[in-house]
């Protein structure tokens, strides 16, 4: 079982210039933190959007549950990224921790006020918004046009890039999500995810050394597959 950013290849919030740090500096105050256990909700759809959250540790999952019980995973949030941005006046989907996690709590009203006082913070928030829009556009194209194999390859390539490991050889990735999480993110069935991961392993592109771990053995072939399945026929 695979147990981890859609994905934007670079982090939404640079660690040296996070929205939380800018807000704390602007207000000369201390921000509260919250710890979450695996699968503990951070917020639910319909809750008032009083806070934004910066992920400090762990990985969070944003998802939508439809009336018939189907689930669509919208995005995963990694350390340094903001959760809850773009929701108003209520959260539009659920968010829960995939693993033990720690987040910093940022009052939304205070953040917007600080942004008016600190132009650099306002600029950073615009960058975050632009990155999230780009991520949603990329995810829409992935779901609409790519094959199952291309989706999974894209998912792994973006994980490597997001973790800053794309130049390593081999690339070791920790995936805290289950295959059901991956399937709901990529718009596939669990069986299709498992079958295509096995194909990547048989082709020597990846290996599965242990539970929740993937080692990318050939990132260039994986990138080729992300672009077109025909390149590896």
CSV table of C-alpha atoms in Angstrom, one decimal:
chain,number,residue,atom,x,y,z
A,1,UNK,CA,0.0,0.0,0.0
A,2,UNK,CA,1.2,3.5,-0.8
A,3,UNK,CA,0.4,5.6,2.1
A,4,UNK,CA,2.1,12.6,-0.5
A,5,UNK,CA,2.1,18.4,-3.7
A,6,UNK,CA,-3.0,19.7,-7.8
A,7,UNK,CA,0.3,19.7,-7.7
A,8,UNK,CA,2.4,22.8,-8.3
A,9,UNK,CA,6.0,21.8,-8.9
A,10,UNK,CA,7.3,24.5,-6.5
A,11,UNK,CA,6.0,25.2,-3.0
A,12,UNK,CA,3.3,27.7,-2.7
A,13,UNK,CA,5.0,29.5,0.2
A,14,UNK,CA,8.8,29.9,0.4
A,15,UNK,CA,10.1,28.9,3.8
A,16,UNK,CA,12.1,32.1,4.1
A,17,UNK,CA,9.2,34.3,3.4
A,18,UNK,CA,6.0,32.6,4.6
A,19,UNK,CA,2.7,34.4,5.0
A,20,UNK,CA,2.6,33.3,8.6
A,21,UNK,CA,6.0,34.8,9.3
A,22,UNK,CA,5.2,38.1,7.6
A,23,UNK,CA,1.9,38.3,9.5
A,24,UNK,CA,3.7,37.6,12.9
A,25,UNK,CA,6.3,40.2,12.1
A,26,UNK,CA,3.7,42.8,11.1
A,27,UNK,CA,1.7,42.2,14.3
A,28,UNK,CA,4.7,41.6,16.6
A,29,UNK,CA,2.8,38.7,18.0
A,30,UNK,CA,2.8,34.9,18.4
A,31,UNK,CA,0.7,32.6,16.3
A,32,UNK,CA,-1.0,29.6,17.8
A,33,UNK,CA,-0.3,26.1,16.6
A,34,UNK,CA,-2.4,23.0,16.4
A,35,UNK,CA,-1.3,19.4,16.2
A,36,UNK,CA,-3.3,16.8,14.3
A,37,UNK,CA,-3.3,13.0,14.4
A,38,UNK,CA,-3.6,10.9,11.2
A,39,UNK,CA,-7.1,11.4,9.6
A,40,UNK,CA,-8.1,14.1,12.1
A,41,UNK,CA,-10.1,16.9,10.4
A,42,UNK,CA,-8.7,20.4,10.3
A,43,UNK,CA,-12.0,21.9,9.1
A,44,UNK,CA,-15.2,20.7,7.5
A,45,UNK,CA,-17.1,22.0,4.5
A,46,UNK,CA,-19.4,24.7,5.7
A,47,UNK,CA,-17.4,25.9,8.6
A,48,UNK,CA,-16.7,29.6,8.8
A,49,UNK,CA,-13.4,30.6,7.2
A,50,UNK,CA,-12.0,32.4,10.2
A,51,UNK,CA,-8.5,31.1,9.8
A,52,UNK,CA,-5.9,30.1,7.3
A,53,UNK,CA,-3.4,27.5,8.2
A,54,UNK,CA,0.3,27.1,7.3
A,55,UNK,CA,1.5,23.5,7.3
A,56,UNK,CA,4.6,23.1,9.5
A,57,UNK,CA,4.8,19.3,9.6
A,58,UNK,CA,3.0,16.5,8.0
A,59,UNK,CA,0.7,16.4,4.9
A,60,UNK,CA,-2.9,17.5,4.7
A,61,UNK,CA,-5.6,16.4,2.2
A,62,UNK,CA,-8.3,18.7,0.8
A,63,UNK,CA,-11.3,16.8,-0.6
A,64,UNK,CA,-15.0,17.1,-1.5
A,65,UNK,CA,-17.6,14.5,-0.6
A,66,UNK,CA,-20.5,14.3,-3.0
A,67,UNK,CA,-24.1,13.5,-2.1
A,68,UNK,CA,-23.8,9.9,-3.3
A,69,UNK,CA,-20.7,9.3,-1.2
A,70,UNK,CA,-18.1,9.7,-4.0
A,71,UNK,CA,-15.0,11.6,-3.0
A,72,UNK,CA,-12.7,13.9,-5.1
A,73,UNK,CA,-9.3,14.7,-3.6
A,74,UNK,CA,-8.6,18.3,-4.6
A,75,UNK,CA,-5.1,18.8,-3.4
A,76,UNK,CA,-2.4,17.8,-0.9
A,77,UNK,CA,-0.7,20.4,1.3
A,78,UNK,CA,2.9,20.0,2.4
A,79,UNK,CA,5.1,21.9,4.9
A,80,UNK,CA,5.4,25.6,3.9
A,81,UNK,CA,2.0,25.7,2.2
A,82,UNK,CA,-1.2,27.5,3.1
A,83,UNK,CA,-4.5,25.7,3.6
A,84,UNK,CA,-7.9,27.5,3.5
A,85,UNK,CA,-6.8,30.2,1.1
A,86,UNK,CA,-9.5,31.2,-1.4
A,87,UNK,CA,-12.5,30.1,0.7
A,88,UNK,CA,-15.2,32.7,1.5
A,89,UNK,CA,-17.3,33.0,3.6
A,90,UNK,CA,-17.3,29.2,4.4
A,91,UNK,CA,-14.8,26.4,3.6
A,92,UNK,CA,-15.9,24.8,0.3
A,93,UNK,CA,-14.5,21.4,1.1
A,94,UNK,CA,-13.1,19.2,3.9
A,95,UNK,CA,-9.4,19.1,5.0
A,96,UNK,CA,-7.8,16.4,7.1
A,97,UNK,CA,-4.3,15.2,8.1
A,98,UNK,CA,-2.9,12.2,6.2
A,99,UNK,CA,-0.3,11.7,8.9
A,100,UNK,CA,0.6,13.3,12.2
A,101,UNK,CA,0.7,17.0,11.4
A,102,UNK,CA,1.3,20.5,12.9
A,103,UNK,CA,-0.1,23.7,11.5
A,104,UNK,CA,0.2,27.4,12.4
A,105,UNK,CA,-3.1,29.2,12.8
A,106,UNK,CA,-3.4,32.6,11.0
A,107,UNK,CA,-6.5,34.7,11.7
A,108,UNK,CA,-7.9,35.6,8.3
A,109,UNK,CA,-9.1,39.1,9.2
A,110,UNK,CA,-5.7,40.0,10.7
A,111,UNK,CA,-3.9,38.6,7.7
A,112,UNK,CA,-5.8,40.8,5.3
A,113,UNK,CA,-5.3,43.8,7.5
A,114,UNK,CA,-1.6,43.2,7.7
A,115,UNK,CA,-1.4,42.8,4.0
A,116,UNK,CA,-2.7,46.3,3.6
A,117,UNK,CA,0.0,47.6,5.9
A,118,UNK,CA,2.8,45.4,4.5
A,119,UNK,CA,3.0,45.5,0.7
A,120,UNK,CA,5.4,42.6,0.6
A,121,UNK,CA,2.9,40.4,2.3
A,122,UNK,CA,0.2,41.5,-0.1
A,123,UNK,CA,2.5,40.6,-3.0
A,124,UNK,CA,3.2,37.2,-1.4
A,125,UNK,CA,-0.5,36.5,-1.1
A,126,UNK,CA,-1.0,37.3,-4.7
A,127,UNK,CA,1.8,34.9,-5.6
A,128,UNK,CA,0.1,32.2,-3.5
A,129,UNK,CA,-3.3,32.8,-5.2
A,130,UNK,CA,-1.6,32.7,-8.7
A,131,UNK,CA,0.1,29.4,-7.8
A,132,UNK,CA,-3.1,27.8,-6.6
A,133,UNK,CA,-4.9,28.9,-9.7
A,134,UNK,CA,-2.1,27.4,-11.8
A,135,UNK,CA,-2.3,24.2,-9.8
A,136,UNK,CA,-6.0,23.8,-10.4
A,137,UNK,CA,-5.6,24.5,-14.1
A,138,UNK,CA,-2.8,21.8,-14.3
A,139,UNK,CA,-5.0,19.3,-12.4
A,140,UNK,CA,-7.9,20.0,-14.7
A,141,UNK,CA,-5.8,19.2,-17.8
A,142,UNK,CA,-4.5,16.0,-16.1
A,143,UNK,CA,-8.0,14.8,-15.3
A,144,UNK,CA,-9.4,15.7,-18.7
A,145,UNK,CA,-6.8,14.6,-21.2
A,146,UNK,CA,-4.2,12.3,-19.7
A,147,UNK,CA,-4.3,8.5,-19.6
A,148,UNK,CA,-4.1,6.6,-16.3
A,149,UNK,CA,-0.4,5.8,-16.8
A,150,UNK,CA,0.4,9.5,-17.7
A,151,UNK,CA,-1.5,10.7,-14.6
A,152,UNK,CA,0.4,8.5,-12.2
A,153,UNK,CA,3.7,9.4,-13.8
A,154,UNK,CA,2.8,13.1,-13.6
A,155,UNK,CA,1.9,12.6,-9.9
A,156,UNK,CA,5.3,11.0,-9.1
A,157,UNK,CA,7.3,13.6,-11.1
A,158,UNK,CA,5.6,16.5,-9.4
A,159,UNK,CA,6.2,14.9,-6.0
A,160,UNK,CA,9.9,14.7,-6.7
A,161,UNK,CA,10.0,18.3,-8.0
A,162,UNK,CA,7.9,19.5,-5.1
A,163,UNK,CA,10.3,17.8,-2.6
A,164,UNK,CA,13.3,19.3,-4.4
A,165,UNK,CA,14.6,15.9,-5.2
A,166,UNK,CA,14.3,15.8,-9.0
A,167,UNK,CA,18.1,16.0,-9.4
A,168,UNK,CA,18.9,13.1,-7.0
A,169,UNK,CA,19.6,9.6,-8.3
A,170,UNK,CA,17.8,7.5,-7.2
A,171,UNK,CA,14.9,9.6,-5.8
A,172,UNK,CA,13.4,8.3,-2.6
A,173,UNK,CA,9.8,9.5,-1.9
A,174,UNK,CA,7.7,9.0,1.2
A,175,UNK,CA,4.0,8.8,0.3
A,176,UNK,CA,1.8,9.2,3.4
A,177,UNK,CA,-1.4,8.8,1.3
A,178,UNK,CA,-3.1,5.5,0.5
A,179,UNK,CA,-3.8,4.2,-3.0
A,180,UNK,CA,-7.4,5.2,-2.4
A,181,UNK,CA,-6.2,8.8,-1.8
A,182,UNK,CA,-4.1,8.7,-5.0
A,183,UNK,CA,-7.0,7.2,-7.0
A,184,UNK,CA,-9.5,9.9,-5.7
A,185,UNK,CA,-6.9,12.6,-6.6
A,186,UNK,CA,-6.2,11.3,-10.1
A,187,UNK,CA,-9.8,10.3,-10.9
A,188,UNK,CA,-9.0,6.6,-11.2
A,189,UNK,CA,-10.0,3.4,-9.4
A,190,UNK,CA,-7.7,1.8,-6.8
A,191,UNK,CA,-7.2,-1.2,-9.1
A,192,UNK,CA,-6.1,1.1,-11.9
A,193,UNK,CA,-3.6,2.8,-9.7
A,194,UNK,CA,-2.2,-0.5,-8.4
A,195,UNK,CA,-1.9,-1.9,-11.9
A,196,UNK,CA,-0.1,1.0,-13.3
A,197,UNK,CA,2.3,1.3,-10.3
A,198,UNK,CA,3.1,-2.4,-10.9
A,199,UNK,CA,3.8,-1.6,-14.6
A,200,UNK,CA,6.2,1.1,-13.6
A,201,UNK,CA,8.0,-1.3,-11.3
A,202,UNK,CA,8.2,-4.0,-14.0
A,203,UNK,CA,9.7,-1.5,-16.5
A,204,UNK,CA,12.4,-0.6,-14.0
A,205,UNK,CA,11.3,3.0,-13.6
A,206,UNK,CA,10.4,2.8,-9.9
A,207,UNK,CA,10.9,0.4,-7.1
A,208,UNK,CA,8.8,-0.1,-3.9
A,209,UNK,CA,11.3,-0.8,-1.1
A,210,UNK,CA,8.9,-0.6,1.8
A,211,UNK,CA,5.4,0.4,2.8
A,212,UNK,CA,4.7,4.0,1.9
A,213,UNK,CA,8.0,4.4,0.0
A,214,UNK,CA,8.7,4.8,-3.7
A,215,UNK,CA,12.1,5.0,-5.2
A,216,UNK,CA,12.3,6.6,-8.7
A,217,UNK,CA,15.1,4.9,-10.6
A,218,UNK,CA,14.7,6.7,-13.9
A,219,UNK,CA,13.3,10.2,-13.6
A,220,UNK,CA,13.8,10.9,-17.3
A,221,UNK,CA,11.7,7.9,-18.5
A,222,UNK,CA,9.1,8.9,-15.9
A,223,UNK,CA,9.0,12.4,-17.3
A,224,UNK,CA,8.6,11.0,-20.8
A,225,UNK,CA,5.7,8.9,-19.7
A,226,UNK,CA,4.1,11.9,-18.0
A,227,UNK,CA,4.1,13.7,-21.3
A,228,UNK,CA,2.9,10.7,-23.5
A,229,UNK,CA,2.4,7.1,-22.8
A,230,UNK,CA,3.3,6.3,-26.4
A,231,UNK,CA,6.9,7.3,-25.6
A,232,UNK,CA,7.3,4.1,-23.6
A,233,UNK,CA,5.5,1.7,-25.8
